[in-house]
């Protein structure tokens, strides 16, 4: 059992997991995701399509086996950190202990002033000891924290993965679209959202540079005391209300839909492109397909918009056409049906992810760990006074190797000369 | 503004000429084996970098934003990043042969940039974020560092075949040191790639409400990160230093190039602008 735990926390296992995860991600980016069996069969073959679905390669990033691998990676990181913790604490404590100096990576003899070598190497002040043979020993340790780099990095990755997975499992996400003035109930919640205003900022050439929605979120959980919070959302600047983050997702065209009978309005609504509406108590449905800003030209040269629509009877396609601004759809006598007032709708995304901060903290801790591991590498330089009064300088740096040895030699040479 | 962009265009083509000249001089340096040619090549490369920096600044002022938002701008910045990191390593380790291998890659990258449209277009709202600068500039340094590690890997592999030759012994460090310099370059790259991924995630969360959506560029950045993480672990676990590490550094950079060029052309997604 002990062997199993050791293997699960081993670097060997970690390397295997990293390679398999890299291959899974690369494969998932090439294979079209989320298609149906027929679509895969048309792209490849029926046998391949069956295999893709059986192995859940159609949704690699959310497949059970990637989740299992990720679980193993988390377990590996946790075990690795737990198993290494006592050793790291010991090494941290013993970094400046003369009894635990270990083998040096570089040795330079005949040095007269070891402190000058330390200064050149930008090492902290040395602490003096006497070794078992009664010799004077001076030890300087730099970047003890570097010992913890990989450990901190592993902790960060673990928190990042946990934050991401828990966030994916528990997040609440909804989308609402509409035009200013509309109040929309958010399906499956006790919240409603009112779009107070929607503005498109444009450059001189008409290019949209920003869209901003002013909105109010209502908490309807208590009918007697409806709570409301205002927020503003624009691209890159989400708003917040009742713990939700409100994102300005996108925009699109909409138009006013009116039904009149004998000159009196009997039905009206704002339809966004793609939306469908049933005509009073008839089996007829009208769907707005597109708003065409430059459908026609007026006598004065200005653009006249048009509204592309489709008609359905009992959900079966009946026909399609374009209605110019000011015109009507003629197919529904005695009703006079028309589109007018082209406008833009706003699409708002509401999201509550309680673990995104954990993921962010994990990311930042990972960065800190990498920085400690790469740029705060532990270095030890110690000097022993020889019988002739000179000093022998030793240096060790687990990751510095030949480069550190060269630095120590250079520093010693400069001091000597 | 148009004048500034015209000037940027002139500088850009001058930079191509300088990088070409540096490539030729570096090539002569290792074939004729005269030290003066290496110094001249490095001087031309430095001049190229100065002009390149000026070109990027002019474009930034001319466009009224950071010049990091389309294929042309990212390609030229990538070349700039590789040029900068290679010069830093040449200076830090007194190792001009790096330039011999880096200069052709820089030339290829800037050549790729020259094939892209240089037109300055208005930015879509999502790209109007202060995170853009952090995200893309860290990517440039990361890619540049991985480029240098690949160059060092190539030098390591060739060094094996160059035995007992005075010139090479003088200008190329011993294999152990070469391996360590390459490792340092990977460390710098991985640190900055992690920065890139994190800043990208923060930005994506603000712009699209999701900090990770398995967009092909995101996925391939993660693949690159995993490859280099594997490299670092293998160095410790199996002692895969030297030759294997050198091959890994080259393969890793191929992956970086795929993340940059391949993903944009084969797997379009949210990052199709760069």
XYZ file of C-alpha atoms in Angstrom:
691
model
C 0.000 0.000 0.000
C 2.842 2.331 0.893
C 4.397 1.609 -2.485
C 1.138 2.552 -4.226
C 0.927 5.920 -2.404
C 4.559 6.551 -3.228
C 3.960 5.773 -6.904
C 0.837 7.970 -7.043
C 2.869 10.855 -5.638
C 5.944 10.160 -7.745
C 7.466 12.352 -10.425
C 7.417 9.366 -12.794
C 3.619 9.225 -12.533
C 3.411 13.023 -12.896
C 5.434 12.900 -16.137
C 3.119 10.226 -17.539
C 0.057 12.299 -16.643
C 1.517 15.478 -18.160
C 2.270 13.679 -21.431
C -1.170 12.030 -21.662
C -2.939 15.311 -20.820
C -0.887 17.173 -23.440
C -1.802 14.540 -26.036
C -5.480 14.651 -25.022
C -5.572 18.457 -25.322
C -3.799 18.429 -28.690
C -6.124 15.708 -29.981
C -9.189 17.548 -28.700
C -8.168 20.702 -30.542
C -7.915 18.883 -33.887
C -10.986 16.681 -33.662
C -14.200 18.688 -34.169
C -16.000 18.729 -30.836
C -19.691 18.359 -30.095
C -20.833 16.808 -33.392
C -23.459 14.091 -33.715
C -22.804 10.495 -34.816
C -24.073 11.210 -38.357
C -21.764 14.209 -38.691
C -18.700 12.254 -37.537
C -19.698 9.385 -39.860
C -19.910 11.809 -42.783
C -16.513 13.297 -41.879
C -14.692 10.012 -41.220
C -16.420 6.625 -41.278
C -19.191 4.958 -39.308
C -16.674 2.835 -37.418
C -14.560 5.887 -36.483
C -17.690 7.799 -35.484
C -18.664 4.947 -33.165
C -15.202 4.931 -31.649
C -15.215 8.717 -31.164
C -18.511 8.596 -29.296
C -17.577 5.511 -27.266
C -14.362 7.164 -26.051
C -16.125 10.504 -25.563
C -13.675 12.102 -27.975
C -16.573 14.294 -29.127
C -16.228 16.217 -25.850
C -12.646 15.496 -24.820
C -12.280 18.370 -22.376
C -15.314 17.278 -20.328
C -14.965 13.519 -20.815
C -14.880 11.184 -17.825
C -11.364 9.994 -18.617
C -9.905 13.522 -18.769
C -11.629 14.219 -15.451
C -10.111 11.027 -14.023
C -6.651 12.033 -15.310
C -7.101 15.500 -13.810
C -8.147 13.863 -10.534
C -5.000 11.749 -10.613
C -2.924 14.861 -11.308
C -4.465 16.594 -8.278
C -3.803 13.497 -6.180
C -0.240 13.371 -7.460
C 0.372 17.038 -6.634
C -1.122 16.644 -3.165
C 0.783 13.461 -2.361
C 4.018 14.825 -3.782
C 3.727 17.930 -1.609
C 2.784 15.940 1.487
C 5.601 13.432 1.000
C 8.173 16.164 0.363
C 7.098 18.473 3.169
C 9.144 16.886 6.018
C 12.216 16.698 3.769
C 11.847 20.334 2.727
C 11.396 21.524 6.314
C 14.516 19.613 7.284
C 16.542 20.960 4.338
C 15.334 24.487 5.085
C 16.448 24.190 8.694
C 19.746 22.577 7.778
C 20.674 24.930 4.919
C 23.209 26.767 7.070
C 24.190 23.829 9.296
C 27.899 22.900 8.981
C 27.060 19.227 9.539
C 24.854 19.140 6.410
C 26.827 21.000 3.788
C 27.028 18.048 1.411
C 29.279 17.814 -1.618
C 30.327 21.137 -3.169
C 29.962 21.792 -6.907
C 32.999 24.065 -6.897
C 36.128 24.389 -4.765
C 38.634 27.237 -4.907
C 41.712 27.162 -2.681
C 44.148 29.807 -1.477
C 41.631 32.594 -0.988
C 42.767 35.368 1.376
C 39.502 37.216 1.852
C 36.409 34.973 1.670
C 34.100 37.860 2.640
C 35.155 39.731 -0.496
C 34.239 36.662 -2.579
C 30.842 36.578 -0.889
C 30.333 40.267 -1.594
C 31.177 39.759 -5.258
C 28.692 36.888 -5.400
C 26.096 39.113 -3.688
C 25.728 36.547 -0.929
C 24.465 37.555 2.530
C 26.884 37.853 5.428
C 28.492 34.577 6.456
C 27.909 32.990 9.844
C 31.002 31.646 11.596
C 31.138 28.076 12.960
C 33.758 25.662 14.165
C 33.705 22.248 12.550
C 34.377 18.850 14.176
C 38.088 19.185 13.442
C 38.254 22.550 15.174
C 38.633 24.557 11.946
C 36.926 27.894 11.441
C 34.097 27.667 8.991
C 32.079 30.516 7.491
C 28.769 29.711 5.807
C 26.551 31.966 3.721
C 23.179 30.845 2.363
C 21.210 32.764 -0.221
C 17.599 32.191 -1.261
C 16.474 29.582 1.239
C 12.965 30.248 -0.105
C 14.083 28.811 -3.434
C 13.899 25.355 -1.878
C 10.138 25.844 -1.729
C 9.676 26.904 -5.364
C 8.437 23.589 -6.771
C 6.349 22.955 -3.653
C 4.618 26.338 -3.904
C 4.154 25.857 -7.653
C 2.481 22.473 -7.092
C 0.220 23.999 -4.446
C -0.750 26.761 -6.881
C -1.575 24.305 -9.673
C -3.606 22.203 -7.259
C -5.652 25.231 -6.152
C -6.032 26.361 -9.767
C -7.409 22.994 -10.875
C -9.661 22.747 -7.816
C -10.978 26.269 -8.389
C -11.629 25.530 -12.054
C -13.313 22.151 -11.554
C -15.439 23.287 -8.578
C -16.356 26.442 -10.512
C -17.455 24.372 -13.509
C -19.527 22.105 -11.278
C -21.270 24.795 -9.241
C -21.429 27.864 -11.448
C -24.748 29.471 -12.296
C -24.938 30.948 -15.772
C -27.843 32.585 -17.571
C -28.298 34.788 -20.613
C -30.922 37.449 -21.095
C -31.532 39.575 -24.119
C -33.845 42.432 -24.811
C -34.244 46.102 -25.604
C -34.433 49.087 -23.238
C -37.630 49.110 -21.193
C -38.091 45.351 -21.167
C -38.137 43.344 -17.938
C -37.191 39.695 -18.320
C -37.630 36.933 -15.798
C -34.448 34.870 -15.562
C -35.582 31.334 -16.141
C -35.061 28.924 -13.257
C -34.281 31.704 -10.765
C -36.097 34.170 -8.562
C -34.500 37.093 -10.320
C -35.728 39.421 -13.044
C -33.684 41.815 -15.085
C -34.772 45.178 -16.423
C -32.836 46.708 -19.289
C -32.902 50.423 -18.549
C -30.715 51.638 -21.362
C -28.467 50.308 -24.104
C -25.899 52.450 -25.893
C -23.573 51.684 -28.772
C -20.495 53.877 -29.005
C -19.202 54.224 -32.536
C -16.265 55.763 -34.326
C -16.799 58.322 -37.077
C -16.890 55.542 -39.695
C -19.626 53.718 -37.772
C -17.387 51.018 -36.303
C -18.700 49.961 -32.894
C -16.117 50.559 -30.178
C -18.112 49.711 -27.082
C -21.588 48.690 -25.999
C -22.974 49.485 -22.595
C -26.129 48.343 -20.873
C -27.635 49.968 -17.804
C -29.766 47.450 -15.979
C -31.545 46.629 -12.757
C -31.603 43.179 -11.233
C -34.613 42.351 -9.043
C -34.604 39.716 -6.324
C -38.164 38.380 -6.318
C -37.694 35.761 -3.596
C -39.751 37.834 -1.177
C -42.908 39.094 -2.885
C -43.556 41.661 -0.142
C -40.097 43.132 -0.308
C -38.659 43.026 -3.812
C -35.020 44.050 -3.696
C -33.361 45.806 -6.619
C -29.770 46.582 -7.512
C -28.606 48.721 -10.418
C -25.557 47.891 -12.485
C -23.832 48.862 -15.698
C -22.157 46.342 -17.956
C -19.936 47.029 -20.927
C -17.425 44.877 -22.798
C -14.392 44.252 -20.549
C -16.176 45.973 -17.648
C -18.724 43.603 -16.134
C -21.196 44.900 -13.587
C -22.328 43.087 -10.458
C -25.540 42.662 -8.532
C -26.722 40.137 -5.911
C -23.465 38.178 -6.236
C -23.876 37.818 -9.996
C -21.375 39.210 -12.436
C -23.155 40.791 -15.376
C -21.320 40.661 -18.690
C -22.076 42.635 -21.798
C -21.985 39.679 -24.148
C -23.113 40.878 -27.574
C -25.713 42.806 -29.472
C -27.978 42.313 -32.466
C -30.911 43.752 -34.380
C -34.494 43.967 -33.215
C -37.688 45.626 -34.463
C -41.078 46.658 -33.204
C -43.856 44.235 -34.220
C -47.402 45.554 -34.460
C -50.741 43.929 -35.338
C -53.685 46.209 -36.131
C -57.299 45.477 -36.918
C -59.540 48.194 -38.280
C -56.810 50.724 -37.434
C -56.562 49.666 -33.799
C -53.488 48.068 -32.324
C -54.421 44.628 -31.014
C -50.947 43.140 -30.472
C -47.445 44.568 -30.194
C -44.015 43.392 -29.112
C -40.322 43.898 -29.730
C -38.818 41.009 -31.654
C -35.103 40.311 -31.718
C -33.648 38.642 -34.799
C -34.434 34.927 -34.613
C -37.439 35.373 -32.348
C -40.876 34.127 -33.373
C -44.321 35.272 -32.296
C -47.787 33.738 -32.671
C -50.392 35.975 -34.197
C -53.208 36.367 -31.653
C -55.266 33.192 -31.587
C -54.352 32.004 -35.083
C -52.059 29.127 -36.110
C -49.801 31.701 -37.789
C -46.323 32.570 -36.534
C -43.989 35.305 -37.719
C -40.246 35.145 -37.256
C -37.923 38.126 -37.719
C -34.911 36.883 -39.689
C -32.902 40.067 -40.258
C -33.055 43.832 -40.193
C -31.637 45.191 -43.450
C -30.369 48.709 -42.761
C -29.918 49.604 -46.479
C -32.819 47.714 -47.994
C -33.876 50.558 -50.259
C -33.206 54.211 -51.064
C -35.703 56.980 -50.453
C -36.241 59.796 -52.973
C -33.863 62.002 -50.971
C -31.154 59.330 -51.118
C -31.445 58.208 -47.498
C -31.502 54.522 -46.636
C -34.797 52.771 -46.036
C -34.563 49.716 -43.788
C -36.294 46.441 -44.505
C -37.331 43.509 -42.330
C -36.740 39.958 -43.575
C -39.317 37.616 -42.056
C -40.535 34.058 -42.302
C -44.060 32.816 -41.806
C -44.992 29.484 -40.295
C -48.385 27.803 -40.038
C -48.580 25.295 -37.216
C -44.797 25.285 -37.098
C -44.506 24.398 -40.808
C -42.666 26.804 -43.066
C -45.064 28.760 -45.265
C -43.075 31.551 -46.883
C -40.634 34.433 -46.524
C -40.278 37.996 -47.747
C -38.912 41.440 -46.905
C -41.128 44.209 -45.622
C -39.826 47.746 -46.232
C -40.111 50.362 -43.480
C -43.607 51.873 -43.574
C -45.072 48.859 -45.366
C -47.061 45.921 -44.004
C -47.107 42.160 -44.259
C -50.177 41.453 -46.411
C -50.738 37.796 -45.776
C -52.902 38.013 -42.677
C -56.074 39.868 -43.663
C -58.054 41.174 -41.835
C -55.014 41.836 -39.688
C -52.507 44.453 -40.694
C -49.123 43.206 -39.512
C -45.957 45.272 -39.714
C -42.430 45.701 -38.464
C -41.042 49.153 -37.669
C -38.479 51.056 -35.574
C -35.249 49.122 -36.118
C -33.258 48.973 -32.891
C -30.454 47.060 -31.212
C -30.949 44.478 -28.511
C -28.421 43.683 -25.840
C -27.369 40.225 -24.725
C -26.411 40.047 -21.077
C -24.739 37.082 -19.458
C -25.223 36.573 -15.719
C -22.745 34.380 -13.948
C -22.013 33.348 -10.390
C -18.792 31.393 -9.928
C -17.818 31.182 -6.277
C -14.544 29.457 -7.045
C -13.063 31.794 -9.661
C -11.083 33.579 -6.934
C -9.650 30.276 -5.779
C -8.538 29.586 -9.368
C -7.018 33.068 -9.612
C -5.209 32.623 -6.302
C -3.936 29.267 -7.599
C -2.625 30.929 -10.745
C -0.807 33.627 -8.796
C 0.666 31.091 -6.356
C 1.868 29.032 -9.348
C 3.623 32.119 -10.692
C 5.209 32.780 -7.323
C 6.368 29.152 -7.141
C 7.920 29.315 -10.616
C 9.660 32.556 -9.723
C 11.084 31.040 -6.530
C 12.143 27.865 -8.336
C 13.819 29.625 -11.260
C 15.092 32.924 -9.896
C 15.647 32.295 -6.208
C 17.746 29.173 -6.526
C 19.308 28.246 -3.220
C 23.062 28.885 -3.154
C 25.482 28.019 -0.427
C 29.018 29.252 -0.203
C 31.231 28.259 2.676
C 34.882 28.812 3.461
C 37.223 26.808 5.673
C 40.355 28.336 7.163
C 43.336 26.171 6.338
C 46.405 25.673 8.514
C 48.430 28.170 6.404
C 45.929 30.931 7.223
C 44.358 30.956 3.746
C 40.795 29.911 3.021
C 39.302 27.290 0.771
C 35.978 28.437 -0.670
C 33.283 25.906 -1.571
C 30.021 26.479 -3.353
C 26.930 24.474 -4.103
C 23.778 25.246 -6.015
C 21.563 22.316 -7.022
C 20.360 24.037 -10.196
C 23.210 26.439 -10.863
C 25.700 23.733 -11.834
C 28.527 24.820 -14.117
C 27.270 28.420 -14.330
C 27.385 28.893 -10.564
C 30.772 27.177 -10.364
C 32.060 29.607 -12.998
C 30.704 32.580 -11.027
C 32.422 31.406 -7.832
C 35.731 30.880 -9.647
C 35.462 34.285 -11.324
C 34.673 36.007 -8.016
C 37.613 34.284 -6.315
C 39.958 35.194 -9.170
C 38.853 38.824 -9.104
C 39.425 39.003 -5.356
C 42.837 37.371 -5.678
C 43.942 39.695 -8.435
C -0.947 59.720 -38.170
C -0.623 58.532 -41.776
C 2.867 60.062 -41.883
C 3.880 58.127 -38.779
C 2.564 54.905 -40.259
C 4.402 55.596 -43.530
C 7.589 56.157 -41.546
C 6.931 52.942 -39.649
C 6.689 51.171 -43.008
C 10.082 52.555 -44.064
C 11.626 51.524 -40.736
C 10.049 48.082 -41.017
C 11.668 47.408 -44.404
C 14.965 48.848 -43.166
C 14.746 46.398 -40.239
C 14.254 43.495 -42.667
C 17.398 44.598 -44.527
C 19.359 44.861 -41.274
C 18.242 41.445 -40.046
C 19.155 40.024 -43.434
C 22.604 41.649 -43.206
C 23.028 40.333 -39.650
C 22.116 36.816 -40.849
C 24.739 37.032 -43.622
C 27.421 38.360 -41.268
C 26.669 35.714 -38.651
C 26.907 33.065 -41.368
C 30.250 34.463 -42.510
C 31.389 34.596 -38.887
C 31.041 30.827 -38.500
C 32.256 29.939 -41.994
C 35.175 32.390 -42.413
C 35.776 32.135 -38.651
C 36.794 35.749 -38.126
C 35.831 37.302 -34.831
C 35.331 40.775 -36.332
C 32.486 39.421 -38.473
C 30.699 38.165 -35.356
C 31.062 41.572 -33.703
C 29.804 43.303 -36.850
C 26.825 40.912 -37.023
C 25.918 41.613 -33.382
C 26.241 45.370 -33.991
C 23.932 45.141 -37.024
C 21.472 43.077 -34.995
C 21.503 45.715 -32.232
C 20.915 48.449 -34.802
C 18.085 46.352 -36.239
C 16.557 46.021 -32.769
C 16.777 49.781 -32.172
C 15.070 50.541 -35.497
C 12.565 47.754 -34.878
C 11.712 49.274 -31.491
C 11.310 52.671 -33.139
C 9.052 51.129 -35.799
C 6.840 49.543 -33.143
C 6.654 52.823 -31.193
C 5.748 54.736 -34.365
C 3.053 52.218 -35.169
C 1.716 52.431 -31.635
C 1.503 56.234 -31.819
C 0.176 56.157 -35.393
C -2.521 53.621 -34.579
C -3.312 55.206 -31.210
C -3.016 51.892 -29.388
C -0.569 49.124 -28.542
C 0.708 47.537 -31.765
C -0.178 44.012 -30.670
C -3.602 43.366 -32.085
C -3.362 41.699 -35.472
C -1.307 39.083 -37.300
C 1.201 41.610 -38.685
C 1.721 43.336 -35.356
C 2.104 40.124 -33.401
C 4.494 38.607 -35.971
C 6.751 41.671 -35.996
C 6.608 41.826 -32.182
C 7.448 38.112 -31.962
C 10.536 38.767 -34.136
C 11.378 41.749 -31.891
C 11.021 39.569 -28.764
C 13.285 36.851 -30.170
C 15.827 39.472 -31.236
C 15.795 41.060 -27.770
C 16.059 37.786 -25.827
C 18.813 36.454 -28.123
C 20.825 39.667 -27.684
C 20.383 39.503 -23.912
C 21.696 35.919 -23.928
C 24.563 36.845 -26.284
C 25.548 39.671 -23.919
C 24.943 37.780 -20.677
C 26.877 34.660 -21.683
C 29.314 36.248 -24.165
C 28.121 33.816 -26.770
C 27.666 35.391 -30.265
C 27.040 32.069 -32.024
C 23.473 32.270 -30.643
C 22.969 35.010 -33.229
C 24.012 32.700 -36.081
C 21.022 30.489 -35.382
C 18.608 33.110 -34.040
C 19.000 35.618 -36.891
C 17.522 33.332 -39.608
C 14.512 32.584 -37.386
C 14.059 36.317 -36.729
C 14.289 36.915 -40.477
C 11.664 34.222 -41.141
C 9.327 35.736 -38.542
C 9.665 39.258 -39.870
C 9.269 37.876 -43.396
C 6.010 36.277 -42.242
C 5.001 39.672 -40.803
C 5.761 41.325 -44.155
C 3.282 38.969 -45.820
C 0.454 40.092 -43.516
C -1.755 43.123 -44.031
C -0.239 46.242 -42.431
C -3.529 48.096 -42.489
C -4.527 49.718 -39.186
C -8.093 48.708 -38.427
C -10.369 49.795 -35.619
C -10.386 47.419 -32.665
C -13.401 45.380 -31.698
C -14.613 46.232 -28.169
C -13.181 43.070 -26.563
C -9.656 44.023 -27.662
C -9.920 47.448 -26.041
C -8.583 46.229 -22.732
C -5.573 47.171 -20.669
C -4.912 43.442 -20.217
C -4.021 43.197 -23.903
C -0.627 44.805 -23.292
C 0.273 42.443 -20.417
C -1.068 39.368 -22.178
C 0.631 39.834 -25.546
C 3.900 41.360 -24.343
C 4.478 38.462 -21.936
C 3.687 36.070 -24.804
C 6.339 37.787 -26.924
C 9.003 37.341 -24.232
C 7.901 33.740 -23.627
C 8.033 32.862 -27.323
C 11.365 34.679 -27.695
C 12.840 32.712 -24.790
C 11.615 29.402 -26.161
C 13.111 30.426 -29.511
C 16.486 31.009 -27.862
C 16.272 27.668 -26.019
C 15.612 25.940 -29.365
C 18.592 27.759 -30.892
C 20.747 26.601 -27.983
C 19.397 23.082 -28.426
C 20.439 23.160 -32.085
C 23.879 24.479 -31.155
C 24.191 21.708 -28.564
C 23.343 19.052 -31.148
C 25.806 20.498 -33.656
C 28.439 20.974 -30.951
C 28.530 17.226 -30.553
C 29.855 16.952 -34.102
C 32.446 19.711 -33.738
C 35.283 18.226 -31.801
C 38.685 19.743 -31.143
C 38.213 22.778 -33.314
C 39.754 25.904 -31.839
C 37.142 28.296 -33.195
C 34.162 26.330 -31.885
C 35.824 25.647 -28.552
C 36.416 29.366 -28.162
C 32.972 30.542 -29.222
C 30.686 27.793 -28.021
C 30.615 26.987 -24.317
C 31.173 23.472 -23.049
C 28.167 21.218 -23.410
C 27.262 21.286 -19.718
C 27.174 25.069 -19.722
C 25.274 25.133 -23.015
C 22.691 22.823 -21.538
C 22.342 25.056 -18.475
C 21.917 28.204 -20.576
C 19.202 26.460 -22.591
C 17.547 25.395 -19.328
C 17.615 29.015 -18.106
C 16.007 30.111 -21.330
C 13.231 27.544 -20.902
C 12.731 28.725 -17.302
C 12.316 32.328 -18.478
C 9.941 31.200 -21.212
C 7.824 29.063 -18.898
C 7.545 31.836 -16.316
C 6.368 34.288 -18.972
C 4.081 31.725 -20.623
C 2.418 31.212 -17.242
C 2.038 35.002 -17.005
C 0.528 35.004 -20.499
C -1.975 32.283 -19.664
C -3.016 33.918 -16.371
C -3.366 37.441 -17.791
C -5.263 35.961 -20.751
C -7.600 34.144 -18.371
C -8.265 37.315 -16.347
C -8.943 39.254 -19.539
C -11.192 36.527 -20.985
C -13.169 36.501 -17.755
C -13.803 40.234 -18.058
C -14.568 40.193 -21.758
C -16.435 36.921 -22.256
C -17.422 35.902 -18.747
C -15.312 32.758 -18.876
C -11.645 32.570 -17.973
C -11.080 29.316 -19.806
C -13.129 28.096 -22.753
C -10.836 25.595 -24.517
C -10.309 27.952 -27.424
C -7.630 26.351 -29.719
C -5.029 28.997 -28.808
C -5.712 28.500 -25.095
C -5.545 24.758 -25.517
C -2.244 24.912 -27.416
C -0.764 27.317 -24.883
C -1.625 24.705 -22.277
C -0.092 21.956 -24.460
C 3.088 24.061 -24.757
C 3.089 24.621 -20.995
C 2.656 20.889 -20.374
C 5.498 20.032 -22.777
C 7.945 22.380 -21.068
C 6.746 21.242 -17.623
C 7.485 17.671 -18.743
C 10.929 18.833 -19.929
C 11.713 20.306 -16.506
C 10.555 17.181 -14.676
C 12.476 14.873 -16.989
C 15.649 16.832 -16.344
C 15.300 16.041 -12.646
C 13.758 12.590 -12.716
C 15.670 10.892 -15.476
C 18.618 13.210 -15.678
C 17.614 13.919 -19.267
C 20.070 16.715 -19.651
C 22.258 17.295 -22.651
C 21.185 15.694 -25.916
C 17.625 14.699 -24.970
C 16.981 18.076 -23.373
C 18.308 19.754 -26.532
C 15.930 17.737 -28.723
C 13.090 18.567 -26.317
C 13.881 22.298 -26.553
C 13.678 22.146 -30.365
C 10.448 20.114 -30.326
C 8.986 22.516 -27.746
C 9.667 25.464 -30.021
C 8.017 23.668 -32.956
C 4.999 23.428 -30.669
C 5.293 27.169 -29.901
C 5.374 27.929 -33.629
C 2.319 25.739 -34.129
C 0.555 27.582 -31.289
C 1.347 30.820 -33.056
C 1.033 30.108 -36.803
C -0.650 26.697 -37.021
C -3.520 27.448 -34.670
C -4.322 30.702 -36.474
C -4.466 29.033 -39.863
C -5.800 25.566 -39.021
C -7.860 26.031 -35.862
C -9.445 29.488 -35.812
C -11.025 30.667 -32.588
C -11.162 33.709 -30.313
C -7.509 34.481 -31.089
C -7.811 34.666 -34.879
C -6.589 38.288 -34.668
C -3.113 37.059 -33.567
